[in-house]
Amino acid sequence: MTSKLKYTDRNHLSHHFKATHHTSPVEWKISDNLIEYPEALRYMQERVENIFAKTAHEQVWLLEHPPLYTAGTSAQQKDLLTPHSLPVYEAGRGGEFTYHGPGQRVAYIMLDLKRRRQDIRAFISALEQWIIETLAQFNVKGERREDRVGVWVIRPDRPLTINGTPAEDKIAAIGIRMRKWVSFHGICINIDPDLSHYTGIVPCGIANHGVTSLLDLGLPVTMHDVDIAMKQTFEQIFGPTIAIS
């Protein structure tokens, strides 16, 4: 099968991930303060076990981290260009190095795929669709790429690449882990983070494309604006939510 066919297939996967039988709404939790990464990791690990044991509901947790780098299971040390500039944490998720920091909306997604669809490839595509539809609320066209996970935007304001193709930047990253078919880790969307911190790594192991944000695209939207859009588009794909404190 050619890469073109793979790309077409992926773009046309079903993004329906609502529960297949009655279940409680997904808890929608928002933290306003910066959350240290080890604290978030401990919380997710405990929550995943409780979801599997059916003693806790599924949950999406929206937050921001202080400036830091995380290393996924495929991270290569050579892609950490400035190892002493920011804290670095082993994440345990899929993927390579990425940056987290203020101005970036992180969404940790703890869902039981046994109640939905046990299809990891389609789940990742559904997460991409969630991001794409969220960006569309701000008239930003996000796109998938056949050889890269995440969401990308074309930059017609930039010079063409050396291959003569339009320049493009990554605006949202995805990195998940599954435990007993319960997901954790998740996605992050760049709203107005300090993009200079990305120079300390090769983001997601991809050196020949840039990184952008909504502010960099000329859209000074607030975190609250993005949260509203994310909740609306999440419910279209994954089903109802209920806000918790």
Coordinates of N, CA and C in Angstrom, one line a residue:
M1 N 0.9 -1.2 0.0 CA 0.0 0.0 0.0 C 0.9 1.2 0.0
T2 N 0.6 2.2 -0.8 CA 1.4 3.4 -0.9 C 1.1 4.3 0.2
S3 N 2.0 5.3 0.5 CA 1.8 6.3 1.5 C 0.6 7.1 1.2
K4 N 0.3 7.4 -0.1 CA -0.9 8.2 -0.4 C -2.2 7.5 0.0
L5 N -2.2 6.2 -0.2 CA -3.4 5.4 0.2 C -3.5 5.4 1.7
K6 N -2.4 5.3 2.4 CA -2.5 5.3 3.8 C -3.1 6.6 4.3
Y7 N -2.6 7.7 3.7 CA -3.0 9.0 4.1 C -4.5 9.2 3.8
T8 N -5.0 8.7 2.7 CA -6.4 8.8 2.3 C -7.2 8.0 3.3
D9 N -6.8 6.8 3.6 CA -7.5 6.0 4.6 C -7.6 6.6 5.9
R10 N -6.5 7.2 6.4 CA -6.5 7.8 7.7 C -7.4 9.0 7.8
N11 N -7.4 9.8 6.7 CA -8.3 11.0 6.7 C -9.7 10.6 6.6
H12 N -10.1 9.4 6.3 CA -11.5 9.0 6.2 C -11.9 8.0 7.2
L13 N -11.1 7.8 8.3 CA -11.5 7.0 9.4 C -12.7 7.6 10.1
S14 N -13.5 6.7 10.6 CA -14.7 7.2 11.4 C -14.1 7.9 12.7
H15 N -14.6 9.1 13.0 CA -14.2 9.8 14.2 C -15.2 9.6 15.3
H16 N -16.2 8.7 15.1 CA -17.2 8.5 16.2 C -16.6 7.8 17.3
F17 N -16.5 8.4 18.5 CA -16.0 7.7 19.7 C -16.9 7.9 20.9
K18 N -18.2 8.1 20.6 CA -19.1 8.1 21.7 C -19.3 6.7 22.3
A19 N -19.7 6.7 23.6 CA -19.8 5.4 24.3 C -20.9 4.6 23.6
T20 N -20.6 3.3 23.5 CA -21.5 2.4 22.8 C -22.7 1.9 23.6
H21 N -22.7 2.2 24.9 CA -23.8 2.0 25.8 C -23.9 3.1 26.8
H22 N -24.9 3.1 27.6 CA -25.1 4.2 28.6 C -24.0 4.3 29.5
T23 N -23.4 5.5 29.7 CA -22.4 5.7 30.6 C -22.5 7.1 31.2
S24 N -21.9 7.4 32.3 CA -21.9 8.8 32.8 C -21.2 9.8 31.9
P25 N -21.6 11.0 31.9 CA -20.9 12.1 31.1 C -19.4 12.1 31.5
V26 N -18.6 12.5 30.6 CA -17.1 12.6 30.9 C -16.9 13.9 31.7
E27 N -16.2 13.7 32.8 CA -15.9 14.8 33.7 C -15.0 15.8 33.0
W28 N -15.3 17.1 33.1 CA -14.6 18.1 32.4 C -13.9 19.0 33.5
K29 N -12.7 18.8 33.7 CA -11.9 19.5 34.8 C -11.0 20.5 34.2
I30 N -11.0 21.7 34.8 CA -10.1 22.8 34.4 C -9.3 23.3 35.6
S31 N -8.0 23.3 35.5 CA -7.1 23.9 36.5 C -6.6 25.2 36.1
D32 N -6.8 26.2 36.9 CA -6.3 27.6 36.5 C -4.9 27.8 36.9
N33 N -4.3 27.1 37.9 CA -2.9 27.3 38.2 C -2.0 26.4 37.4
L34 N -0.7 26.7 37.4 CA 0.2 25.9 36.7 C 0.4 24.6 37.5
I35 N 0.4 23.5 36.8 CA 0.5 22.1 37.4 C 1.9 21.6 37.1
E36 N 2.6 21.2 38.1 CA 3.9 20.6 37.9 C 3.7 19.2 37.2
Y37 N 4.6 18.9 36.4 CA 4.5 17.6 35.6 C 4.4 16.4 36.4
P38 N 5.3 16.2 37.4 CA 5.1 14.9 38.2 C 3.8 14.8 38.9
E39 N 3.2 15.9 39.3 CA 1.9 15.9 40.0 C 0.8 15.4 39.0
A40 N 0.9 15.9 37.7 CA -0.1 15.5 36.7 C 0.1 14.1 36.4
L41 N 1.3 13.6 36.3 CA 1.6 12.2 36.0 C 1.0 11.3 37.0
R42 N 1.2 11.6 38.3 CA 0.7 10.8 39.4 C -0.8 10.8 39.4
Y43 N -1.4 11.9 39.1 CA -2.9 12.0 39.1 C -3.4 11.1 37.9
M44 N -2.8 11.2 36.7 CA -3.3 10.4 35.6 C -3.2 8.9 35.9
Q45 N -2.1 8.5 36.4 CA -1.9 7.1 36.7 C -2.9 6.6 37.7
E46 N -3.2 7.3 38.7 CA -4.2 6.9 39.7 C -5.6 6.9 39.1
R47 N -5.9 7.9 38.3 CA -7.2 8.0 37.7 C -7.5 6.8 36.7
V48 N -6.5 6.5 35.9 CA -6.6 5.4 35.0 C -6.9 4.1 35.7
E49 N -6.2 3.8 36.8 CA -6.5 2.6 37.5 C -8.0 2.6 38.0
N50 N -8.4 3.8 38.5 CA -9.7 3.9 39.1 C -10.8 3.8 38.0
I51 N -10.5 4.3 36.8 CA -11.5 4.2 35.7 C -11.6 2.7 35.3
F52 N -10.5 2.0 35.2 CA -10.5 0.6 34.9 C -11.3 -0.2 35.9
A53 N -11.1 0.2 37.2 CA -11.8 -0.5 38.3 C -13.3 -0.1 38.4
K54 N -13.7 0.9 37.6 CA -15.0 1.5 37.6 C -15.4 2.1 38.9
T55 N -14.3 2.7 39.6 CA -14.6 3.5 40.8 C -14.4 5.0 40.5
A56 N -14.2 5.4 39.3 CA -14.1 6.8 38.9 C -14.6 6.9 37.5
H57 N -15.1 8.1 37.2 CA -15.6 8.4 35.8 C -14.5 8.8 34.9
E58 N -14.8 8.6 33.6 CA -13.9 9.1 32.6 C -13.7 10.7 32.8
Q59 N -12.5 11.2 32.3 CA -12.3 12.6 32.6 C -11.4 13.2 31.5
V60 N -11.6 14.5 31.2 CA -10.7 15.3 30.5 C -10.2 16.4 31.4
W61 N -8.9 16.6 31.5 CA -8.3 17.6 32.4 C -7.6 18.6 31.6
L62 N -8.1 19.9 31.6 CA -7.4 21.0 30.9 C -6.5 21.7 31.9
L63 N -5.3 22.0 31.5 CA -4.3 22.6 32.4 C -3.2 23.3 31.6
E64 N -2.3 24.0 32.3 CA -1.1 24.5 31.8 C 0.0 24.0 32.7
H65 N 1.2 23.8 32.2 CA 2.4 23.4 32.9 C 3.3 24.6 33.0
P66 N 4.2 24.7 34.0 CA 5.4 25.6 33.9 C 6.3 25.2 32.8
P67 N 7.2 26.0 32.3 CA 8.1 25.6 31.2 C 8.9 24.3 31.5
L68 N 8.7 23.4 30.5 CA 9.5 22.1 30.7 C 9.4 21.3 29.4
Y69 N 10.3 20.3 29.3 CA 10.3 19.4 28.2 C 9.9 18.0 28.7
T70 N 9.2 17.3 27.9 CA 8.9 15.9 28.2 C 9.4 15.0 27.1
A71 N 9.9 13.8 27.5 CA 10.4 12.8 26.5 C 9.5 11.6 26.4
G72 N 9.0 11.4 25.2 CA 8.2 10.2 25.0 C 9.0 8.9 24.8
T73 N 8.4 7.8 24.6 CA 9.1 6.5 24.5 C 10.0 6.4 23.3
S74 N 9.8 7.3 22.3 CA 10.7 7.2 21.1 C 11.7 8.4 21.1
A75 N 11.8 9.1 22.1 CA 12.7 10.3 22.2 C 14.2 9.8 22.0
Q76 N 14.9 10.6 21.3 CA 16.4 10.3 21.1 C 17.1 11.5 21.7
Q77 N 18.2 11.2 22.5 CA 18.9 12.2 23.3 C 19.4 13.3 22.4
K78 N 19.8 13.0 21.2 CA 20.4 14.0 20.3 C 19.4 15.1 19.9
D79 N 18.1 14.8 20.1 CA 17.0 15.8 19.8 C 16.8 16.8 21.0
L80 N 17.5 16.5 22.1 CA 17.5 17.5 23.3 C 18.7 18.4 23.1
L81 N 18.5 19.5 22.5 CA 19.6 20.4 22.1 C 20.1 21.2 23.2
T82 N 19.3 21.6 24.2 CA 19.8 22.4 25.3 C 19.4 21.7 26.6
P83 N 20.1 20.6 27.0 CA 19.6 19.7 28.1 C 19.5 20.4 29.5
H84 N 20.1 21.5 29.6 CA 20.1 22.2 31.0 C 19.3 23.4 31.0
S85 N 18.5 23.7 29.9 CA 17.8 25.0 29.9 C 16.5 24.9 30.7
L86 N 15.8 23.8 30.6 CA 14.5 23.6 31.3 C 14.5 22.2 31.9
P87 N 13.6 21.9 32.9 CA 13.5 20.6 33.4 C 13.0 19.6 32.3
V88 N 13.5 18.4 32.4 CA 13.2 17.4 31.4 C 12.6 16.2 32.2
Y89 N 11.4 15.7 31.7 CA 10.7 14.6 32.4 C 10.5 13.4 31.4
E90 N 10.7 12.2 31.9 CA 10.3 11.0 31.1 C 8.7 10.9 31.2
A91 N 8.1 10.9 30.1 CA 6.6 11.0 30.1 C 5.9 9.6 30.1
G92 N 6.6 8.7 29.4 CA 5.9 7.3 29.3 C 4.9 7.3 28.2
R93 N 4.6 8.4 27.5 CA 3.6 8.4 26.4 C 4.3 8.1 25.1
G94 N 3.6 7.9 24.1 CA 4.2 7.7 22.8 C 4.7 9.1 22.3
G95 N 5.6 9.0 21.3 CA 6.2 10.2 20.7 C 7.6 10.5 21.2
E96 N 8.0 11.7 20.9 CA 9.4 12.1 21.2 C 9.5 13.3 22.1
F97 N 10.4 14.2 21.9 CA 10.4 15.4 22.8 C 9.4 16.4 22.4
T98 N 8.8 17.0 23.5 CA 7.9 18.2 23.2 C 8.1 19.2 24.3
Y99 N 7.6 20.4 24.1 CA 7.6 21.4 25.1 C 6.2 21.7 25.7
H100 N 6.2 21.9 27.0 CA 4.9 22.4 27.6 C 5.3 23.7 28.4
G101 N 4.3 24.6 28.4 CA 4.5 25.8 29.2 C 3.3 26.7 29.2
P102 N 3.3 27.8 29.9 CA 2.2 28.7 30.0 C 1.8 29.2 28.6
G103 N 0.5 29.3 28.3 CA 0.0 29.7 27.0 C -0.3 28.6 26.1
Q104 N -0.1 27.4 26.6 CA -0.4 26.2 25.8 C -1.5 25.4 26.6
R105 N -2.5 25.1 25.9 CA -3.6 24.4 26.5 C -3.3 22.9 26.4
V106 N -3.1 22.3 27.5 CA -2.9 20.8 27.6 C -4.2 20.2 28.0
A107 N -4.6 19.1 27.3 CA -5.8 18.4 27.6 C -5.4 16.9 27.8
Y108 N -5.5 16.4 29.1 CA -5.2 15.0 29.4 C -6.5 14.3 29.3
I109 N -6.5 13.2 28.5 CA -7.8 12.5 28.1 C -7.8 11.1 28.7
M110 N -8.6 10.9 29.7 CA -8.7 9.6 30.4 C -10.0 9.0 30.0
L111 N -10.0 8.2 29.0 CA -11.3 7.5 28.5 C -11.1 6.0 28.4
D112 N -12.2 5.3 28.7 CA -12.2 3.9 28.6 C -12.6 3.4 27.2
L113 N -11.7 3.0 26.4 CA -12.0 2.7 25.0 C -12.8 1.4 24.9
K114 N -12.9 0.6 26.0 CA -13.7 -0.6 26.0 C -15.2 -0.2 25.9
R115 N -15.5 1.0 26.4 CA -16.9 1.5 26.4 C -17.1 2.3 25.0
R116 N -16.1 2.4 24.2 CA -16.2 3.2 23.0 C -15.8 2.4 21.8
R117 N -14.6 2.5 21.4 CA -14.0 1.7 20.3 C -12.6 1.3 20.6
Q118 N -12.3 0.0 20.5 CA -10.9 -0.5 20.8 C -10.1 -0.4 19.5
D119 N -9.8 0.8 19.1 CA -9.1 1.1 17.9 C -8.2 2.3 18.1
I120 N -6.9 2.0 18.4 CA -6.0 3.1 18.8 C -5.8 4.1 17.6
R121 N -5.6 3.5 16.4 CA -5.3 4.4 15.3 C -6.5 5.3 15.0
A122 N -7.7 4.8 15.1 CA -8.9 5.6 14.9 C -9.0 6.6 16.1
F123 N -8.6 6.2 17.3 CA -8.7 7.1 18.4 C -7.8 8.3 18.2
I124 N -6.6 8.1 17.7 CA -5.6 9.2 17.5 C -6.2 10.1 16.4
S125 N -6.8 9.5 15.3 CA -7.4 10.3 14.3 C -8.6 11.1 14.8
A126 N -9.3 10.6 15.8 CA -10.4 11.3 16.4 C -9.9 12.5 17.2
L127 N -8.8 12.3 17.9 CA -8.2 13.4 18.7 C -7.7 14.5 17.7
E128 N -7.1 14.1 16.6 CA -6.8 15.1 15.6 C -8.0 15.8 15.1
Q129 N -9.1 15.1 14.9 CA -10.3 15.7 14.4 C -10.9 16.7 15.4
W130 N -10.8 16.4 16.7 CA -11.2 17.3 17.7 C -10.4 18.6 17.7
I131 N -9.1 18.5 17.5 CA -8.2 19.7 17.3 C -8.6 20.5 16.1
I132 N -8.8 19.8 15.0 CA -9.1 20.4 13.7 C -10.4 21.2 13.8
E133 N -11.4 20.6 14.4 CA -12.7 21.3 14.5 C -12.6 22.4 15.6
T134 N -11.8 22.3 16.6 CA -11.6 23.4 17.5 C -11.0 24.6 16.8
L135 N -9.9 24.3 16.0 CA -9.2 25.4 15.3 C -10.2 26.1 14.3
A136 N -11.1 25.3 13.7 CA -12.0 25.8 12.7 C -12.9 26.9 13.4
Q137 N -13.1 26.8 14.7 CA -14.0 27.8 15.4 C -13.3 29.2 15.3
F138 N -12.0 29.2 15.0 CA -11.3 30.4 14.9 C -10.8 30.7 13.5
N139 N -11.4 30.0 12.6 CA -11.1 30.2 11.1 C -9.7 29.8 10.8
V140 N -9.2 28.8 11.5 CA -7.8 28.3 11.3 C -8.0 26.9 10.7
K141 N -7.4 26.6 9.5 CA -7.5 25.3 8.9 C -6.4 24.4 9.3
G142 N -6.7 23.5 10.2 CA -5.7 22.5 10.7 C -5.8 21.3 9.8
E143 N -4.6 20.6 9.5 CA -4.6 19.5 8.6 C -3.7 18.4 9.2
R144 N -4.1 17.1 8.8 CA -3.3 16.0 9.1 C -2.2 15.8 8.1
R145 N -1.2 15.0 8.5 CA -0.1 14.6 7.6 C 0.1 13.1 7.7
E146 N 0.3 12.5 6.5 CA 0.4 11.0 6.5 C 1.5 10.5 7.3
D147 N 2.6 11.2 7.4 CA 3.8 10.7 8.1 C 4.0 11.3 9.4
R148 N 3.1 12.1 10.0 CA 3.3 12.8 11.2 C 2.0 12.9 12.0
V149 N 2.1 12.6 13.3 CA 0.9 12.7 14.2 C 0.9 14.2 14.6
G150 N -0.3 14.7 14.8 CA -0.5 16.1 15.2 C -1.3 16.8 14.2
V151 N -1.4 18.2 14.4 CA -2.1 19.0 13.5 C -1.2 20.1 13.0
W152 N -1.4 20.4 11.7 CA -0.4 21.4 11.0 C -1.2 22.5 10.3
V153 N -0.6 23.6 10.1 CA -1.2 24.7 9.3 C -0.2 25.1 8.2
I154 N -0.8 25.4 7.1 CA 0.0 25.9 6.0 C 0.4 27.4 6.2
R155 N 1.6 27.8 5.9 CA 2.0 29.2 6.1 C 2.3 29.8 4.8
P156 N 1.3 30.4 4.1 CA 1.6 31.0 2.8 C 2.4 32.3 2.9
D157 N 2.5 32.8 4.2 CA 3.3 34.0 4.4 C 4.8 33.7 4.5
R158 N 5.2 32.4 4.4 CA 6.6 32.0 4.6 C 7.1 31.6 3.2
P159 N 8.4 31.7 3.0 CA 9.0 31.2 1.7 C 8.7 29.7 1.5
L160 N 8.7 29.2 0.3 CA 8.5 27.8 0.0 C 9.7 27.0 0.6
T161 N 9.4 25.7 0.8 CA 10.5 24.9 1.3 C 11.5 24.6 0.2
I162 N 12.6 23.9 0.5 CA 13.6 23.6 -0.5 C 13.0 22.7 -1.6
N163 N 12.0 22.0 -1.2 CA 11.3 21.0 -2.2 C 10.3 21.7 -3.0
G164 N 10.1 23.1 -2.8 CA 9.1 23.8 -3.5 C 7.7 23.7 -3.0
T165 N 7.5 23.1 -1.8 CA 6.2 22.9 -1.2 C 5.9 24.1 -0.2
P166 N 4.7 24.4 0.0 CA 4.4 25.5 1.0 C 5.0 25.2 2.4
A167 N 5.4 26.2 3.1 CA 5.9 26.0 4.5 C 4.7 25.7 5.3
E168 N 4.9 24.9 6.4 CA 3.9 24.6 7.3 C 4.5 24.4 8.7
D169 N 3.6 24.7 9.7 CA 4.0 24.7 11.1 C 3.1 23.8 11.9
K170 N 3.6 23.2 13.0 CA 2.8 22.4 13.8 C 2.1 23.3 14.9
I171 N 0.8 23.2 15.1 CA 0.1 24.0 16.1 C -0.4 23.2 17.2
A172 N -0.5 21.8 17.1 CA -1.0 21.0 18.1 C -0.3 19.6 18.1
A173 N 0.0 19.1 19.2 CA 0.7 17.8 19.3 C -0.2 16.8 20.0
I174 N 0.1 15.5 19.8 CA -0.7 14.4 20.4 C 0.3 13.4 20.9
G175 N 0.1 12.9 22.1 CA 0.9 11.8 22.6 C 0.1 11.1 23.6
I176 N -0.2 9.8 23.4 CA -1.1 9.1 24.3 C -0.4 7.8 24.8
R177 N -1.0 7.3 25.8 CA -0.6 6.0 26.3 C -1.9 5.2 26.7
M178 N -1.9 3.9 26.5 CA -3.0 3.1 26.9 C -2.6 2.2 28.0
R179 N -3.5 2.0 29.0 CA -3.3 1.0 30.0 C -4.7 0.3 30.2
K180 N -4.7 -1.0 29.9 CA -5.9 -1.8 30.0 C -7.1 -1.1 29.2
W181 N -6.7 -0.5 28.1 CA -7.6 0.2 27.2 C -8.2 1.5 27.7
V182 N -7.6 2.0 28.8 CA -7.9 3.3 29.3 C -6.8 4.3 28.8
S183 N -7.1 5.4 28.2 CA -6.2 6.3 27.7 C -5.7 7.3 28.7
F184 N -4.5 7.8 28.6 CA -4.0 8.9 29.4 C -3.0 9.7 28.6
H185 N -2.4 10.8 29.1 CA -1.7 11.8 28.4 C -2.8 12.4 27.4
G186 N -2.4 12.9 26.2 CA -3.4 13.5 25.4 C -2.9 14.5 24.3
I187 N -3.4 15.7 24.4 CA -3.1 16.7 23.3 C -2.6 18.0 23.9
C188 N -2.0 18.8 23.1 CA -1.8 20.2 23.5 C -1.9 21.1 22.3
I189 N -2.5 22.3 22.5 CA -2.7 23.3 21.5 C -2.0 24.5 21.8
N190 N -1.2 25.1 20.9 CA -0.5 26.3 21.2 C -1.3 27.5 21.0
I191 N -1.6 28.2 22.1 CA -2.4 29.4 22.0 C -1.5 30.7 22.0
D192 N -0.7 30.9 23.0 CA 0.3 31.9 23.0 C 1.5 31.6 23.9
P193 N 2.1 30.4 23.7 CA 3.3 30.1 24.5 C 4.5 30.8 24.0
D194 N 5.6 30.8 24.8 CA 6.9 31.3 24.3 C 7.5 30.3 23.3
L195 N 7.3 30.6 22.1 CA 7.8 29.6 21.0 C 9.3 29.5 21.0
S196 N 10.0 30.4 21.6 CA 11.5 30.3 21.6 C 12.0 29.0 22.3
H197 N 11.2 28.5 23.2 CA 11.6 27.3 24.0 C 11.6 26.1 23.1
Y198 N 11.0 26.1 22.0 CA 11.0 25.0 21.0 C 12.4 24.9 20.4
T199 N 13.2 25.9 20.5 CA 14.6 25.8 19.9 C 15.5 24.9 20.7
G200 N 15.1 24.6 21.9 CA 15.9 23.7 22.8 C 15.7 22.2 22.5
I201 N 14.8 21.9 21.6 CA 14.6 20.5 21.2 C 14.3 20.4 19.7
V202 N 14.4 19.2 19.2 CA 13.8 18.9 17.9 C 12.4 18.5 18.1
P203 N 11.4 19.3 18.0 CA 10.0 19.0 18.4 C 9.5 17.7 17.7
C204 N 9.2 16.7 18.5 CA 8.6 15.5 17.9 C 9.6 14.8 16.9
G205 N 10.9 15.1 17.0 CA 11.8 14.6 16.1 C 11.8 15.1 14.7
I206 N 11.0 16.2 14.4 CA 10.9 16.7 13.1 C 11.6 18.0 13.0
A207 N 12.7 18.0 12.2 CA 13.6 19.2 12.2 C 13.2 20.2 11.0
N208 N 12.5 19.7 10.0 CA 12.4 20.5 8.8 C 11.0 21.2 8.7
H209 N 10.3 21.3 9.9 CA 9.1 22.1 9.9 C 9.1 22.9 11.2
G210 N 8.3 24.0 11.2 CA 8.3 24.9 12.4 C 7.2 24.6 13.3
V211 N 7.0 25.5 14.3 CA 6.0 25.4 15.3 C 5.3 26.8 15.4
T212 N 4.0 26.8 15.5 CA 3.3 28.0 15.6 C 2.3 28.0 16.7
S213 N 1.5 29.1 16.8 CA 0.5 29.2 17.8 C -0.6 30.1 17.2
L214 N -1.7 30.2 17.9 CA -2.8 31.0 17.5 C -2.4 32.5 17.4
L215 N -1.6 32.9 18.5 CA -1.1 34.3 18.5 C -0.2 34.5 17.3
D216 N 0.7 33.6 17.1 CA 1.7 33.7 16.0 C 1.0 33.8 14.6
L217 N -0.2 33.2 14.5 CA -1.1 33.3 13.3 C -1.9 34.6 13.3
G218 N -1.7 35.5 14.3 CA -2.4 36.7 14.3 C -3.8 36.7 15.0
L219 N -3.9 35.7 15.9 CA -5.2 35.5 16.6 C -5.0 35.6 18.1
P220 N -5.2 36.7 18.7 CA -5.0 36.9 20.1 C -6.2 36.4 20.9
V221 N -6.5 35.1 20.8 CA -7.7 34.6 21.5 C -7.3 34.2 23.0
T222 N -8.2 34.1 23.9 CA -7.9 33.8 25.2 C -8.0 32.3 25.5
M223 N -7.4 31.8 26.6 CA -7.5 30.4 26.9 C -9.0 30.0 27.1
H224 N -9.7 30.9 27.7 CA -11.2 30.7 28.0 C -11.9 30.5 26.7
D225 N -11.6 31.3 25.6 CA -12.2 31.1 24.3 C -12.0 29.7 23.8
V226 N -10.7 29.3 23.9 CA -10.3 28.0 23.4 C -11.0 26.9 24.2
D227 N -11.1 27.0 25.5 CA -11.7 26.0 26.3 C -13.2 25.8 25.9
I228 N -13.9 26.9 25.6 CA -15.3 26.8 25.2 C -15.4 26.0 23.9
A229 N -14.5 26.3 22.9 CA -14.5 25.6 21.6 C -14.2 24.2 21.8
M230 N -13.2 23.9 22.7 CA -12.8 22.5 22.9 C -13.9 21.7 23.4
K231 N -14.6 22.2 24.4 CA -15.7 21.5 25.0 C -16.8 21.2 24.0
Q232 N -17.2 22.1 23.2 CA -18.2 22.0 22.2 C -17.8 20.9 21.2
T233 N -16.6 21.0 20.7 CA -16.2 20.0 19.6 C -15.9 18.6 20.2
F234 N -15.5 18.6 21.5 CA -15.3 17.3 22.1 C -16.6 16.5 22.2
E235 N -17.6 17.2 22.6 CA -18.9 16.5 22.8 C -19.5 16.0 21.5
Q236 N -19.1 16.7 20.4 CA -19.6 16.2 19.1 C -19.0 14.8 18.7
I237 N -17.8 14.6 19.2 CA -17.0 13.4 18.8 C -17.1 12.3 19.9
F238 N -17.0 12.7 21.2 CA -16.9 11.8 22.2 C -18.1 11.7 23.2
G239 N -19.0 12.6 23.0 CA -20.2 12.6 23.8 C -20.3 13.6 24.9
P240 N -21.3 13.6 25.8 CA -21.5 14.6 26.7 C -20.5 14.7 27.8
T241 N -20.4 15.9 28.4 CA -19.4 16.2 29.5 C -20.2 16.8 30.6
I242 N -19.6 16.8 31.8 CA -20.1 17.5 33.0 C -18.9 18.2 33.7
A243 N -19.1 19.5 33.9 CA -18.0 20.3 34.5 C -17.9 19.9 36.0
I244 N -16.7 19.8 36.4 CA -16.4 19.6 37.9 C -15.3 20.6 38.3
S245 N -15.2 20.8 39.6 CA -14.3 21.8 40.1 C -13.0 21.0 40.5

